[in-house]
């Protein structure tokens, strides 16, 4: 059984996919890019740090809609257009895990991302097991 997760606090899907899907105790979060959910406009004219912050805020909004927080993330994937942005992206990303164990992760450079953004993050989270 799967449950579709949707929130207006994150951008609407730009294709035939769900913001997230809950199944078998896990939450599978689609990749988020720097779209402002209030306007559905790209926020890519600022710094890579600002773009990354919007991406992470979007990801956490979907996570919150599912009743979870960053402490429930078990794996993140970061896709970036330029590996030279890695340090700046990593600095912003790390702030979202202060005081908690960060999830497993990979960060890779890709040639192109949707809407020509510079960074995209997707993730998996685990629901707490009932005791």
PDB file of C-alpha atoms in Angstrom:
ATOM      1  CA  UNK A   1       0.000   0.000   0.000  1.00  0.00           C
ATOM      2  CA  UNK A   2       1.272   3.470  -0.776  1.00  0.00           C
ATOM      3  CA  UNK A   3       0.131   6.926   0.242  1.00  0.00           C
ATOM      4  CA  UNK A   4       0.740  10.027  -1.845  1.00  0.00           C
ATOM      5  CA  UNK A   5       2.038  13.031   0.100  1.00  0.00           C
ATOM      6  CA  UNK A   6       1.281  16.530  -1.154  1.00  0.00           C
ATOM      7  CA  UNK A   7       1.626  19.979   0.402  1.00  0.00           C
ATOM      8  CA  UNK A   8       1.080  23.504  -0.868  1.00  0.00           C
ATOM      9  CA  UNK A   9       4.104  24.487   1.264  1.00  0.00           C
ATOM     10  CA  UNK A  10       6.373  23.008  -1.427  1.00  0.00           C
ATOM     11  CA  UNK A  11       6.316  23.524  -5.197  1.00  0.00           C
ATOM     12  CA  UNK A  12       3.771  21.653  -7.253  1.00  0.00           C
ATOM     13  CA  UNK A  13       5.212  18.826  -9.320  1.00  0.00           C
ATOM     14  CA  UNK A  14       6.570  19.998 -12.679  1.00  0.00           C
ATOM     15  CA  UNK A  15       5.870  16.628 -14.285  1.00  0.00           C
ATOM     16  CA  UNK A  16       4.001  13.342 -13.802  1.00  0.00           C
ATOM     17  CA  UNK A  17       5.226  12.544 -10.284  1.00  0.00           C
ATOM     18  CA  UNK A  18       4.251  13.003  -6.632  1.00  0.00           C
ATOM     19  CA  UNK A  19       6.078  15.210  -4.142  1.00  0.00           C
ATOM     20  CA  UNK A  20       6.532  12.092  -1.996  1.00  0.00           C
ATOM     21  CA  UNK A  21       5.212   8.572  -1.583  1.00  0.00           C
ATOM     22  CA  UNK A  22       4.945   6.727   1.738  1.00  0.00           C
ATOM     23  CA  UNK A  23       5.258   2.944   1.468  1.00  0.00           C
ATOM     24  CA  UNK A  24       6.352   0.120   3.758  1.00  0.00           C
ATOM     25  CA  UNK A  25       7.578   2.387   6.557  1.00  0.00           C
ATOM     26  CA  UNK A  26       9.571   4.666   4.265  1.00  0.00           C
ATOM     27  CA  UNK A  27       8.980   8.031   2.658  1.00  0.00           C
ATOM     28  CA  UNK A  28      10.415   8.521  -0.827  1.00  0.00           C
ATOM     29  CA  UNK A  29      10.806  12.243  -1.546  1.00  0.00           C
ATOM     30  CA  UNK A  30      11.051  13.450  -5.117  1.00  0.00           C
ATOM     31  CA  UNK A  31      13.850  15.803  -6.032  1.00  0.00           C
ATOM     32  CA  UNK A  32      13.284  19.412  -5.054  1.00  0.00           C
ATOM     33  CA  UNK A  33      14.598  22.428  -6.901  1.00  0.00           C
ATOM     34  CA  UNK A  34      14.566  26.127  -6.001  1.00  0.00           C
ATOM     35  CA  UNK A  35      10.959  26.965  -6.776  1.00  0.00           C
ATOM     36  CA  UNK A  36       9.212  29.309  -4.361  1.00  0.00           C
ATOM     37  CA  UNK A  37       6.002  27.471  -3.401  1.00  0.00           C
ATOM     38  CA  UNK A  38       4.044  30.700  -2.878  1.00  0.00           C
ATOM     39  CA  UNK A  39       4.634  31.951  -6.432  1.00  0.00           C
ATOM     40  CA  UNK A  40       5.710  28.749  -8.242  1.00  0.00           C
ATOM     41  CA  UNK A  41       8.585  30.857  -9.634  1.00  0.00           C
ATOM     42  CA  UNK A  42      12.210  29.782  -9.755  1.00  0.00           C
ATOM     43  CA  UNK A  43      14.528  31.365  -7.182  1.00  0.00           C
ATOM     44  CA  UNK A  44      17.794  31.028  -9.078  1.00  0.00           C
ATOM     45  CA  UNK A  45      18.948  34.612  -9.522  1.00  0.00           C
ATOM     46  CA  UNK A  46      20.703  34.744  -6.171  1.00  0.00           C
ATOM     47  CA  UNK A  47      23.679  32.863  -4.794  1.00  0.00           C
ATOM     48  CA  UNK A  48      24.057  29.096  -4.793  1.00  0.00           C
ATOM     49  CA  UNK A  49      23.566  29.301  -1.021  1.00  0.00           C
ATOM     50  CA  UNK A  50      20.154  30.953  -1.463  1.00  0.00           C
ATOM     51  CA  UNK A  51      19.191  28.409  -4.091  1.00  0.00           C
ATOM     52  CA  UNK A  52      20.251  25.517  -1.847  1.00  0.00           C
ATOM     53  CA  UNK A  53      18.328  26.982   1.082  1.00  0.00           C
ATOM     54  CA  UNK A  54      15.125  27.093  -0.979  1.00  0.00           C
ATOM     55  CA  UNK A  55      15.700  23.500  -2.098  1.00  0.00           C
ATOM     56  CA  UNK A  56      16.157  22.300   1.485  1.00  0.00           C
ATOM     57  CA  UNK A  57      13.140  24.275   2.725  1.00  0.00           C
ATOM     58  CA  UNK A  58      11.024  22.668  -0.007  1.00  0.00           C
ATOM     59  CA  UNK A  59      12.283  19.198   0.919  1.00  0.00           C
ATOM     60  CA  UNK A  60      11.557  19.755   4.608  1.00  0.00           C
ATOM     61  CA  UNK A  61       8.058  21.070   3.836  1.00  0.00           C
ATOM     62  CA  UNK A  62       7.196  17.795   2.115  1.00  0.00           C
ATOM     63  CA  UNK A  63       8.793  15.859   4.961  1.00  0.00           C
ATOM     64  CA  UNK A  64       6.726  17.819   7.512  1.00  0.00           C
ATOM     65  CA  UNK A  65       3.517  17.120   5.590  1.00  0.00           C
ATOM     66  CA  UNK A  66       4.280  13.427   6.105  1.00  0.00           C
ATOM     67  CA  UNK A  67       4.712  14.009   9.863  1.00  0.00           C
ATOM     68  CA  UNK A  68       8.500  13.680   9.785  1.00  0.00           C
ATOM     69  CA  UNK A  69      11.512  15.910  10.352  1.00  0.00           C
ATOM     70  CA  UNK A  70      15.139  16.011   9.204  1.00  0.00           C
ATOM     71  CA  UNK A  71      16.072  13.479  11.896  1.00  0.00           C
ATOM     72  CA  UNK A  72      14.043  10.883   9.964  1.00  0.00           C
ATOM     73  CA  UNK A  73      16.013  11.270   6.730  1.00  0.00           C
ATOM     74  CA  UNK A  74      18.129   8.204   6.018  1.00  0.00           C
ATOM     75  CA  UNK A  75      19.537   9.073   2.576  1.00  0.00           C
ATOM     76  CA  UNK A  76      19.872  12.219   0.488  1.00  0.00           C
ATOM     77  CA  UNK A  77      21.100  12.645  -3.060  1.00  0.00           C
ATOM     78  CA  UNK A  78      22.490  15.997  -4.145  1.00  0.00           C
ATOM     79  CA  UNK A  79      22.760  16.769  -7.834  1.00  0.00           C
ATOM     80  CA  UNK A  80      24.687  19.897  -8.835  1.00  0.00           C
ATOM     81  CA  UNK A  81      25.611  21.481 -12.147  1.00  0.00           C
ATOM     82  CA  UNK A  82      29.078  22.532 -10.977  1.00  0.00           C
ATOM     83  CA  UNK A  83      31.223  20.653  -8.480  1.00  0.00           C
ATOM     84  CA  UNK A  84      32.878  23.994  -7.697  1.00  0.00           C
ATOM     85  CA  UNK A  85      29.651  24.819  -5.817  1.00  0.00           C
ATOM     86  CA  UNK A  86      30.084  21.763  -3.575  1.00  0.00           C
ATOM     87  CA  UNK A  87      31.538  23.590  -0.550  1.00  0.00           C
ATOM     88  CA  UNK A  88      28.829  26.275  -0.567  1.00  0.00           C
ATOM     89  CA  UNK A  89      26.023  23.719  -1.036  1.00  0.00           C
ATOM     90  CA  UNK A  90      27.506  21.531   1.690  1.00  0.00           C
ATOM     91  CA  UNK A  91      27.683  24.449   4.135  1.00  0.00           C
ATOM     92  CA  UNK A  92      23.973  25.219   3.724  1.00  0.00           C
ATOM     93  CA  UNK A  93      23.000  21.527   3.724  1.00  0.00           C
ATOM     94  CA  UNK A  94      24.903  20.897   6.989  1.00  0.00           C
ATOM     95  CA  UNK A  95      22.873  23.570   8.829  1.00  0.00           C
ATOM     96  CA  UNK A  96      19.726  21.472   8.433  1.00  0.00           C
ATOM     97  CA  UNK A  97      21.300  18.645  10.451  1.00  0.00           C
ATOM     98  CA  UNK A  98      22.852  20.581  13.332  1.00  0.00           C
ATOM     99  CA  UNK A  99      22.454  18.605  16.541  1.00  0.00           C
ATOM    100  CA  UNK A 100      21.282  15.429  14.795  1.00  0.00           C
ATOM    101  CA  UNK A 101      23.020  12.615  12.936  1.00  0.00           C
ATOM    102  CA  UNK A 102      23.018  13.479   9.229  1.00  0.00           C
ATOM    103  CA  UNK A 103      21.690  10.963   6.707  1.00  0.00           C
ATOM    104  CA  UNK A 104      23.803   8.966   4.282  1.00  0.00           C
ATOM    105  CA  UNK A 105      24.398  10.944   1.110  1.00  0.00           C
ATOM    106  CA  UNK A 106      25.989  11.271  -2.269  1.00  0.00           C
ATOM    107  CA  UNK A 107      26.731  14.454  -4.159  1.00  0.00           C
ATOM    108  CA  UNK A 108      27.324  14.315  -7.881  1.00  0.00           C
ATOM    109  CA  UNK A 109      27.847  16.736 -10.712  1.00  0.00           C
ATOM    110  CA  UNK A 110      25.418  16.424 -13.599  1.00  0.00           C
ATOM    111  CA  UNK A 111      25.344  18.155 -16.948  1.00  0.00           C
ATOM    112  CA  UNK A 112      21.822  19.539 -16.689  1.00  0.00           C
ATOM    113  CA  UNK A 113      18.958  19.754 -14.187  1.00  0.00           C
ATOM    114  CA  UNK A 114      15.255  20.547 -14.638  1.00  0.00           C
ATOM    115  CA  UNK A 115      14.568  24.199 -15.507  1.00  0.00           C
ATOM    116  CA  UNK A 116      18.351  24.692 -15.681  1.00  0.00           C
ATOM    117  CA  UNK A 117      18.703  25.024 -11.888  1.00  0.00           C
ATOM    118  CA  UNK A 118      22.083  24.577 -10.213  1.00  0.00           C
ATOM    119  CA  UNK A 119      21.103  22.120  -7.461  1.00  0.00           C
ATOM    120  CA  UNK A 120      18.475  19.453  -6.756  1.00  0.00           C
ATOM    121  CA  UNK A 121      18.065  17.242  -3.672  1.00  0.00           C
ATOM    122  CA  UNK A 122      16.028  14.058  -3.322  1.00  0.00           C
ATOM    123  CA  UNK A 123      15.750  11.881  -0.211  1.00  0.00           C
ATOM    124  CA  UNK A 124      14.448   8.823   1.620  1.00  0.00           C
ATOM    125  CA  UNK A 125      13.118   8.934   5.163  1.00  0.00           C
ATOM    126  CA  UNK A 126      12.051   6.217   7.602  1.00  0.00           C
ATOM    127  CA  UNK A 127       8.981   6.387   9.803  1.00  0.00           C
ATOM    128  CA  UNK A 128       9.722   5.608  13.470  1.00  0.00           C
ATOM    129  CA  UNK A 129       8.983   2.013  14.326  1.00  0.00           C
ATOM    130  CA  UNK A 130       6.257   1.491  16.862  1.00  0.00           C
ATOM    131  CA  UNK A 131       7.374  -0.405  19.941  1.00  0.00           C
TER     132      UNK A 131
END
